[in-house]
CSV table of C-alpha atoms in Angstrom, one decimal:
chain,number,residue,atom,x,y,z
A,6,MET,CA,0.0,0.0,0.1
A,7,SER,CA,0.9,3.9,-3.0
A,8,GLY,CA,-0.1,4.3,-1.7
A,9,GLY,CA,-2.2,4.4,-0.9
A,10,LEU,CA,-6.7,7.2,-3.3
A,11,LEU,CA,-5.8,5.3,-1.9
A,12,LYS,CA,-2.2,1.2,-1.9
A,13,GLN,CA,-3.4,2.9,-0.7
A,14,LEU,CA,-4.5,3.1,0.1
A,15,ALA,CA,-8.5,2.8,0.1
A,16,TYR,CA,-8.9,3.3,3.4
A,17,THR,CA,-6.8,6.0,1.9
A,18,LEU,CA,-10.2,6.7,0.4
A,19,SER,CA,-11.7,7.4,4.0
A,20,SER,CA,-12.4,10.8,5.4
A,21,ARG,CA,-8.6,10.6,5.4
A,22,CYS,CA,-8.2,8.3,2.5
A,23,PHE,CA,-10.6,8.4,-0.5
A,24,THR,CA,-13.8,7.0,1.1
A,25,THR,CA,-14.4,4.4,3.7
A,26,PHE,CA,-15.5,0.9,2.4
A,27,SER,CA,-16.5,-2.2,4.3
A,28,ARG,CA,-16.0,-5.7,2.7
A,29,PRO,CA,-19.0,-6.5,0.4
A,30,SER,CA,-21.2,-9.0,2.4
A,31,THR,CA,-21.1,-11.5,-0.6
A,32,HIS,CA,-17.4,-11.6,-0.5
A,33,PRO,CA,-15.6,-14.1,1.7
A,34,SER,CA,-13.5,-12.6,4.3
A,35,PRO,CA,-9.9,-12.1,2.8
A,36,SER,CA,-7.2,-13.6,5.1
A,37,ARG,CA,-5.1,-10.5,4.4
A,38,PHE,CA,-5.9,-7.2,3.0
A,39,PHE,CA,-3.1,-4.8,3.2
A,40,THR,CA,0.5,-4.4,3.0
A,41,ASN,CA,2.9,-7.1,4.0
A,42,ARG,CA,5.8,-5.1,5.4
A,43,LYS,CA,7.2,-6.5,8.5
A,44,LEU,CA,8.3,-3.1,9.6
A,45,ARG,CA,6.4,-0.1,8.6
A,46,GLU,CA,7.3,3.5,9.6
A,47,PHE,CA,5.3,6.2,7.9
A,48,SER,CA,5.5,8.3,11.0
A,49,GLN,CA,4.9,11.8,12.4
A,50,PRO,CA,2.7,13.0,15.0
A,51,ASN,CA,-0.3,15.2,14.1
A,52,SER,CA,-0.5,13.6,10.6
A,53,LEU,CA,-3.5,12.3,8.9
A,54,ALA,CA,-1.9,9.1,8.3
A,55,ALA,CA,-3.0,7.2,5.1
A,56,LYS,CA,-1.9,4.8,2.6
A,57,PHE,CA,-4.1,5.0,-0.4
A,58,SER,CA,-3.8,6.1,-1.4
A,59,THR,CA,-2.8,7.6,-1.8
A,60,SER,CA,-2.5,10.0,0.7
A,61,SER,CA,-0.4,11.3,3.5
A,62,PRO,CA,0.8,14.4,5.4
A,63,GLU,CA,3.2,17.0,4.1
A,64,THR,CA,6.6,15.8,3.3
A,65,PRO,CA,9.4,16.5,5.6
A,66,THR,CA,12.7,17.7,3.8
A,67,PRO,CA,16.1,16.8,4.8
A,68,SER,CA,17.0,20.5,5.3
A,69,ALA,CA,14.1,21.0,7.7
A,70,GLU,CA,14.9,21.5,11.3
A,71,PRO,CA,14.6,18.4,13.3
A,72,PHE,CA,11.6,18.3,15.7
A,73,ALA,CA,10.5,16.0,18.5
A,74,SER,CA,7.2,15.6,19.8
A,75,PRO,CA,5.5,13.4,22.5
A,76,PHE,CA,3.1,10.5,21.2
A,77,LEU,CA,1.0,7.7,22.3
A,78,SER,CA,2.6,4.2,22.0
A,79,VAL,CA,0.0,1.5,21.4
A,80,GLN,CA,0.5,-2.2,21.4
A,81,ILE,CA,-2.4,-4.1,19.7
A,82,ARG,CA,-2.8,-7.8,19.9
A,83,CYS,CA,-4.7,-9.4,17.1
A,84,GLN,CA,-4.8,-12.7,15.1
A,85,LYS,CA,-1.7,-13.2,13.0
A,86,HIS,CA,-3.8,-13.6,9.7
A,87,VAL,CA,-5.4,-10.1,10.0
A,88,ALA,CA,-2.3,-8.3,11.3
A,89,ASP,CA,-1.4,-6.9,8.0
A,90,MET,CA,-4.7,-5.6,7.0
A,91,LEU,CA,-5.4,-4.3,10.5
A,92,SER,CA,-2.2,-2.6,10.5
A,93,GLU,CA,-2.8,-0.7,7.2
A,94,ALA,CA,-6.4,0.2,8.2
A,95,LEU,CA,-5.0,1.7,11.5
A,96,LEU,CA,-2.9,4.1,9.3
A,97,CYS,CA,-6.0,5.4,7.8
A,98,PHE,CA,-8.0,6.0,11.0
A,99,GLY,CA,-5.4,8.0,13.0
A,100,ALA,CA,-2.3,6.0,13.6
A,101,SER,CA,1.0,7.8,12.5
A,102,SER,CA,2.9,4.6,12.1
A,103,THR,CA,2.5,0.8,12.6
A,104,SER,CA,5.0,-1.9,12.6
A,105,ILE,CA,5.0,-5.7,12.9
A,106,GLU,CA,8.2,-7.2,14.0
A,107,GLU,CA,9.3,-10.5,12.3
A,108,GLU,CA,10.0,-12.0,15.7
A,109,ASP,CA,7.0,-11.4,18.2
A,110,ASN,CA,7.5,-12.2,21.8
A,111,TYR,CA,3.8,-12.2,22.5
A,112,ASP,CA,2.8,-15.6,24.2
A,113,GLY,CA,0.1,-16.8,21.7
A,114,LYS,CA,0.6,-19.1,18.7
A,115,ASP,CA,-2.2,-17.6,16.8
A,116,LYS,CA,-1.6,-14.0,17.9
A,117,ILE,CA,0.8,-11.2,17.1
A,118,CYS,CA,1.5,-7.6,18.4
A,119,ILE,CA,1.2,-4.6,16.3
A,120,ASP,CA,3.3,-1.7,17.6
A,121,SER,CA,1.6,1.6,16.7
A,122,ILE,CA,2.2,5.3,17.2
A,123,PHE,CA,-0.7,7.9,17.6
A,124,PRO,CA,-0.6,11.6,18.0
A,125,VAL,CA,-1.3,12.7,21.6
A,126,GLY,CA,-4.9,13.5,21.8
A,127,GLU,CA,-6.0,10.9,19.2
A,128,ASP,CA,-9.1,8.8,20.4
A,129,VAL,CA,-7.2,5.5,20.2
A,130,ASN,CA,-10.3,3.4,21.1
A,131,THR,CA,-12.4,5.0,18.2
A,132,CYS,CA,-9.5,4.6,15.8
A,133,ILE,CA,-8.9,0.9,16.5
A,134,SER,CA,-12.7,0.2,16.6
A,135,ARG,CA,-13.1,2.0,13.2
A,136,ALA,CA,-10.2,0.2,11.8
A,137,ALA,CA,-11.3,-3.2,13.0
A,138,ASP,CA,-14.9,-2.7,11.5
A,139,SER,CA,-13.5,-1.6,8.3
A,140,ILE,CA,-11.9,-5.1,7.7
A,141,SER,CA,-15.0,-6.8,9.3
A,142,LEU,CA,-13.5,-8.1,12.5
A,143,LYS,CA,-16.3,-9.2,14.9
A,144,GLU,CA,-14.3,-7.9,17.9
A,145,ILE,CA,-12.1,-5.0,18.8
A,146,PRO,CA,-8.6,-6.3,19.5
A,147,SER,CA,-7.2,-5.9,23.0
A,148,TYR,CA,-4.5,-3.1,23.4
A,149,GLU,CA,-2.4,-1.1,25.7
A,150,VAL,CA,-1.4,2.6,25.7
A,151,ARG,CA,1.3,4.3,27.0
A,152,MET,CA,3.0,7.9,26.5
A,153,GLY,CA,6.0,7.7,24.5
A,154,GLU,CA,9.0,10.0,24.8
A,155,PRO,CA,9.7,13.0,22.4
A,156,PHE,CA,11.1,11.6,19.2
A,157,ASP,CA,12.8,12.9,16.1
A,158,TRP,CA,10.4,11.8,13.5
A,159,ILE,CA,12.2,13.3,10.4
A,160,LYS,CA,15.4,11.4,11.1
A,161,LYS,CA,13.6,8.1,11.9
A,162,THR,CA,11.6,8.3,8.6
A,163,GLN,CA,14.7,9.3,6.5
A,164,GLU,CA,16.8,6.4,8.0
A,165,SER,CA,14.1,4.0,6.9
A,166,PHE,CA,14.2,4.5,3.3
A,167,HIS,CA,17.0,3.4,0.9
A,168,PRO,CA,17.4,3.3,-2.8
A,169,VAL,CA,15.2,0.7,-4.5
A,170,GLU,CA,16.0,-0.9,-7.7
A,171,VAL,CA,12.8,-1.6,-9.4
A,172,THR,CA,14.1,-3.4,-12.4
A,173,GLU,CA,17.7,-3.0,-14.3
A,174,GLY,CA,18.2,0.8,-15.0
A,175,LEU,CA,15.2,2.0,-12.7
A,176,TRP,CA,15.7,3.2,-9.2
A,177,ILE,CA,13.6,5.0,-6.7
A,178,VAL,CA,16.1,7.2,-4.7
A,179,PRO,CA,15.2,9.1,-1.5
A,180,GLU,CA,16.1,12.7,-1.8
A,181,TRP,CA,18.9,12.7,0.8
A,182,ARG,CA,20.6,9.6,-0.7
A,183,ILE,CA,23.1,9.3,-3.8
A,184,PRO,CA,21.7,7.4,-6.6
A,185,PRO,CA,23.6,4.1,-6.9
A,186,ASP,CA,23.6,4.4,-10.8
A,187,ALA,CA,23.9,8.0,-12.1
A,188,GLU,CA,23.2,6.8,-15.7
A,189,ALA,CA,19.9,5.0,-14.6
A,190,THR,CA,16.4,6.4,-14.8
A,191,ASN,CA,16.3,7.6,-11.2
A,192,ILE,CA,13.1,8.9,-9.6
A,193,ILE,CA,14.1,11.1,-6.8
A,194,LEU,CA,11.5,11.0,-4.0
A,195,ASN,CA,10.8,12.5,-0.5
A,196,PRO,CA,8.0,10.2,0.4
A,197,GLY,CA,7.1,11.8,3.6
A,198,LEU,CA,4.0,9.9,4.6
A,199,ALA,CA,2.5,9.6,1.3
A,200,PHE,CA,2.2,6.0,0.1
A,201,GLY,CA,4.5,5.1,-2.8
A,202,THR,CA,8.1,4.7,-1.9
A,203,GLY,CA,9.0,1.9,-4.4
A,204,GLU,CA,9.3,-0.6,-1.7
A,205,HIS,CA,5.9,-2.2,-1.8
A,206,PRO,CA,5.2,-5.0,-4.4
A,207,THR,CA,2.1,-3.2,-5.7
A,208,THR,CA,4.1,-0.1,-6.5
A,209,LYS,CA,6.9,-2.1,-8.2
A,210,LEU,CA,4.2,-4.0,-10.1
A,211,CYS,CA,2.7,-0.7,-11.4
A,212,LEU,CA,6.1,0.7,-12.2
A,213,LEU,CA,6.9,-2.3,-14.2
A,214,LEU,CA,3.7,-2.1,-16.1
A,215,LEU,CA,4.1,1.5,-16.8
A,216,HIS,CA,7.8,0.8,-18.0
A,217,GLY,CA,6.4,-1.7,-20.6
A,218,LEU,CA,3.4,0.5,-21.7
A,219,ILE,CA,4.9,4.0,-22.2
A,220,LYS,CA,6.2,4.3,-25.7
A,221,GLY,CA,6.1,7.9,-26.0
A,222,ARG,CA,3.4,10.9,-25.9
A,223,GLU,CA,0.9,9.1,-23.8
A,224,LEU,CA,-1.3,10.9,-21.5
A,225,PHE,CA,-1.4,9.2,-18.0
A,226,LEU,CA,-3.8,9.4,-15.3
A,227,ASP,CA,-2.5,8.3,-11.6
A,228,TYR,CA,-5.8,7.6,-9.7
A,229,GLY,CA,-4.8,8.1,-6.1
A,230,THR,CA,-1.2,9.6,-6.5
A,231,GLY,CA,0.0,9.7,-3.0
A,232,SER,CA,3.7,10.6,-3.4
A,233,GLY,CA,3.2,10.9,-7.1
A,234,ILE,CA,5.7,8.2,-8.0
A,235,LEU,CA,3.7,6.7,-10.8
A,236,ALA,CA,2.9,10.0,-12.3
A,237,ILE,CA,6.7,11.0,-12.2
A,238,ALA,CA,7.7,7.7,-13.6
A,239,ALA,CA,5.3,8.1,-16.6
A,240,VAL,CA,6.8,11.2,-17.6
A,241,LYS,CA,10.4,10.0,-17.3
A,242,PHE,CA,9.4,7.0,-19.4
A,243,GLY,CA,8.3,9.3,-22.2
A,244,ALA,CA,4.6,10.2,-21.5
A,245,ALA,CA,3.5,13.4,-22.9
A,246,SER,CA,1.9,14.4,-19.6
A,247,SER,CA,0.7,13.0,-16.4
A,248,VAL,CA,-2.1,13.9,-14.1
A,249,GLY,CA,-2.4,12.8,-10.5
A,250,ILE,CA,-5.4,13.1,-8.3
A,251,ASP,CA,-5.9,12.5,-4.5
A,252,ILE,CA,-8.3,13.4,-1.7
A,253,ASP,CA,-5.6,14.2,0.7
A,254,PRO,CA,-4.3,17.9,0.3
A,255,GLN,CA,-0.9,16.9,1.9
A,256,ALA,CA,-0.4,14.1,-0.5
A,257,ILE,CA,-0.9,16.8,-3.3
A,258,THR,CA,1.8,18.9,-1.7
A,259,SER,CA,4.1,16.1,-1.6
A,260,ALA,CA,3.4,14.9,-5.0
A,261,ARG,CA,4.2,18.5,-6.3
A,262,GLN,CA,7.2,18.6,-4.3
A,263,ASN,CA,8.5,15.3,-5.8
A,264,ALA,CA,7.8,16.5,-9.2
A,265,ALA,CA,10.1,19.6,-8.5
A,266,LEU,CA,12.7,17.3,-7.2
A,267,ASN,CA,12.7,15.6,-10.6
A,268,ASN,CA,12.7,18.8,-12.5
A,269,ILE,CA,9.4,18.1,-14.0
A,270,GLY,CA,7.2,21.3,-14.4
A,271,PRO,CA,3.4,22.0,-14.7
A,272,GLU,CA,3.4,21.8,-18.2
A,273,LYS,CA,4.2,18.1,-18.0
A,274,MET,CA,2.7,17.1,-14.8
A,275,GLN,CA,-0.4,18.4,-12.7
A,276,PHE,CA,-1.8,17.1,-9.6
A,277,HIS,CA,-5.5,17.7,-8.4
A,278,LEU,CA,-7.2,17.6,-5.2
A,279,VAL,CA,-10.7,15.9,-5.2
A,280,ALA,CA,-13.0,15.6,-2.7
A,281,SER,CA,-13.8,12.7,-0.5
A,282,GLN,CA,-17.3,11.4,-0.8
A,283,ASN,CA,-18.1,11.5,2.8
A,284,ARG,CA,-16.4,14.7,3.8
A,285,SER,CA,-17.6,17.0,1.2
A,286,PRO,CA,-21.1,18.2,0.1
A,287,LEU,CA,-19.5,19.6,-3.2
A,288,ILE,CA,-18.9,16.1,-4.7
A,289,ASP,CA,-21.1,14.9,-7.4
A,290,PRO,CA,-22.2,11.2,-7.6
A,291,CYS,CA,-19.0,10.3,-9.4
A,292,GLY,CA,-16.7,11.7,-6.7
A,293,VAL,CA,-15.5,14.7,-8.8
A,294,VAL,CA,-16.1,18.1,-7.6
A,295,GLU,CA,-16.6,21.6,-9.3
A,296,ASP,CA,-13.7,23.9,-9.1
A,297,GLN,CA,-13.7,25.3,-5.5
A,298,SER,CA,-10.7,27.7,-5.5
A,299,SER,CA,-11.7,28.8,-2.0
A,300,SER,CA,-11.3,25.5,-0.6
A,301,GLY,CA,-8.2,24.3,-2.7
A,302,VAL,CA,-10.4,21.6,-4.2
A,303,GLU,CA,-9.8,21.6,-8.1
A,304,ALA,CA,-11.9,20.1,-10.8
A,305,ILE,CA,-10.7,17.6,-13.3
A,306,SER,CA,-13.1,17.0,-16.1
A,307,GLU,CA,-14.4,13.5,-17.0
A,308,THR,CA,-14.1,14.6,-20.6
A,309,ASP,CA,-10.5,14.2,-20.2
A,310,LYS,CA,-9.7,10.9,-21.7
A,311,TYR,CA,-6.3,9.2,-21.1
A,312,ASP,CA,-4.2,6.6,-22.9
A,313,VAL,CA,-3.1,4.8,-19.7
A,314,VAL,CA,-4.9,5.0,-16.2
A,315,ILE,CA,-3.4,3.3,-13.1
A,316,ALA,CA,-5.3,3.0,-9.9
A,317,ASN,CA,-3.0,1.6,-7.2
A,318,ILE,CA,-5.3,1.6,-4.2
A,319,LEU,CA,-7.3,-1.4,-2.5
A,320,LEU,CA,-9.8,-4.0,-3.4
A,321,ASN,CA,-13.0,-2.2,-1.9
A,322,PRO,CA,-12.3,1.1,-3.5
A,323,LEU,CA,-11.5,-0.6,-7.0
A,324,LEU,CA,-14.8,-2.2,-6.7
A,325,TYR,CA,-16.7,0.6,-5.6
A,326,LEU,CA,-15.2,3.3,-7.8
A,327,ALA,CA,-15.0,1.1,-11.0
A,328,ASP,CA,-17.2,2.9,-13.3
A,329,HIS,CA,-15.3,6.3,-12.3
A,330,ILE,CA,-12.0,4.9,-12.8
A,331,VAL,CA,-12.9,3.5,-16.2
A,332,SER,CA,-14.5,6.7,-17.3
A,333,TYR,CA,-11.1,8.5,-17.5
A,334,ALA,CA,-9.6,6.2,-20.2
A,335,LYS,CA,-10.1,6.5,-23.9
A,336,PRO,CA,-11.7,3.6,-25.8
A,337,GLY,CA,-8.7,1.2,-26.2
A,338,ALA,CA,-6.6,2.7,-23.4
A,339,VAL,CA,-4.9,0.5,-21.0
A,340,ILE,CA,-6.2,0.6,-17.3
A,341,GLY,CA,-4.0,-1.0,-14.5
A,342,LEU,CA,-5.4,-1.8,-11.1
A,343,SER,CA,-3.3,-2.7,-8.0
A,344,GLY,CA,-3.2,-2.6,-4.4
A,345,ILE,CA,-4.9,-6.2,-4.3
A,346,LEU,CA,-3.9,-9.6,-3.0
A,347,SER,CA,-3.7,-12.5,-5.2
A,348,GLU,CA,-6.5,-14.2,-3.5
A,349,GLN,CA,-8.6,-11.0,-4.4
A,350,LEU,CA,-8.2,-11.4,-8.0
A,351,PRO,CA,-11.6,-13.0,-8.8
A,352,PHE,CA,-13.4,-10.0,-7.3
A,353,ILE,CA,-11.6,-7.7,-9.6
A,354,ILE,CA,-11.9,-9.8,-12.7
A,355,GLU,CA,-15.6,-10.2,-12.2
A,356,ARG,CA,-16.1,-6.6,-11.5
A,357,TYR,CA,-14.0,-5.2,-14.5
A,358,SER,CA,-14.7,-7.8,-17.0
A,359,GLN,CA,-17.6,-5.8,-18.3
A,360,PHE,CA,-15.2,-3.0,-19.1
A,361,LEU,CA,-11.9,-4.5,-20.1
A,362,GLU,CA,-10.7,-7.0,-22.6
A,363,GLY,CA,-7.4,-8.8,-22.8
A,364,ILE,CA,-7.0,-8.8,-19.2
A,365,SER,CA,-3.6,-9.9,-17.9
A,366,ILE,CA,-2.3,-10.4,-14.4
A,367,THR,CA,1.1,-10.0,-12.9
A,368,GLU,CA,2.0,-10.9,-9.4
A,369,MET,CA,4.6,-10.4,-6.7
A,370,GLU,CA,4.8,-11.6,-3.1
A,371,ASN,CA,1.2,-12.4,-3.0
A,372,TRP,CA,0.1,-9.0,-4.4
A,373,ALA,CA,-1.2,-8.6,-8.0
A,374,CYS,CA,-1.6,-6.1,-10.6
A,375,VAL,CA,-4.4,-6.5,-13.2
A,376,HIS,CA,-4.5,-4.6,-16.6
A,377,GLY,CA,-6.6,-4.7,-19.8
A,378,THR,CA,-7.9,-2.6,-22.7
A,379,LYS,CA,-10.9,-0.5,-22.3
A,380,LYS,CA,-13.6,-1.9,-24.5
A,381,GLN,CA,-14.4,0.3,-27.5
A,382,ASN,CA,-18.2,0.5,-27.4
A,383,LEU,CA,-18.8,1.2,-23.7
A,384,ALA,CA,-21.7,3.6,-22.9
A,385,GLY,CA,-20.4,7.0,-22.2
A,386,SER,CA,-17.0,6.3,-23.8
């Protein structure tokens, strides 16, 4: 979870992500729903943490003055098979960071401990309750809360990111580190708390898909842009222009900063803030708003049709927003969908078969990316 609208997010589509979705009642409960990182540190107190999509707080920069702030340290005990998806859901409902250690000392064969950080003043019980409900847990897991000591969050966040080689000749490089290969295509990133660092399998799958699709002069839409990584990559691969959308204003700020780090100007790349369905009365039934300069919300016209559209969010928003996602693509355009586990593929195939032909699947570490070509004669195309 690129992010994660959204790996984001997506429970990155909640009031903090794109929109909040519960598992469709007709779907069997997935054994896992979210990221499978054993240690996850997207952290900064007072942030509106989110994956989705796509979303996250304003990016700290290496030159910024280090700051320390008190926080709540919360240990949550849950069943092992739900730990990943609960961990990710927590990020979208108030947690600033979550981590699952490879070796857990909790005495329970079927249980594991999620170490999480919350800003002081956050309603931890409500957050955990909503996170549990969002992934259809029948009971709220037990947890313990203690006050943490002031901590340099910027330094900790920066130390956790290293250059990532996605494929030969393609690197994701944190702003504060030296590219391992100066001749490669290097995407410089200050991820902050936005989803999309290049480490997660779904981000890699989307980057590999883009790398193969972009031949030159395409128009690309990143649906749930998070850090902006996919939009930036598309331009570096040769796209004529990229557009990224997200519901988190801080994700948009982060994405714009990352575009600047890669010397990509607004003539090539634009990022638009759109309204979450459950937090703005301005949104239309499709989830796009009219231009509202006073609120900072921007319009993105559905008459804009893109050659490539990728939504790297999560299962439920992909299902719920399918018509909206597809509406941005030209007939014959390629649509990529990720943020899903391999076991969730049947739901995506069933939902999108009415829109796409030539559907293909790529997988990595139990995560999947689906892509296909938009059918020519769809209503509204």
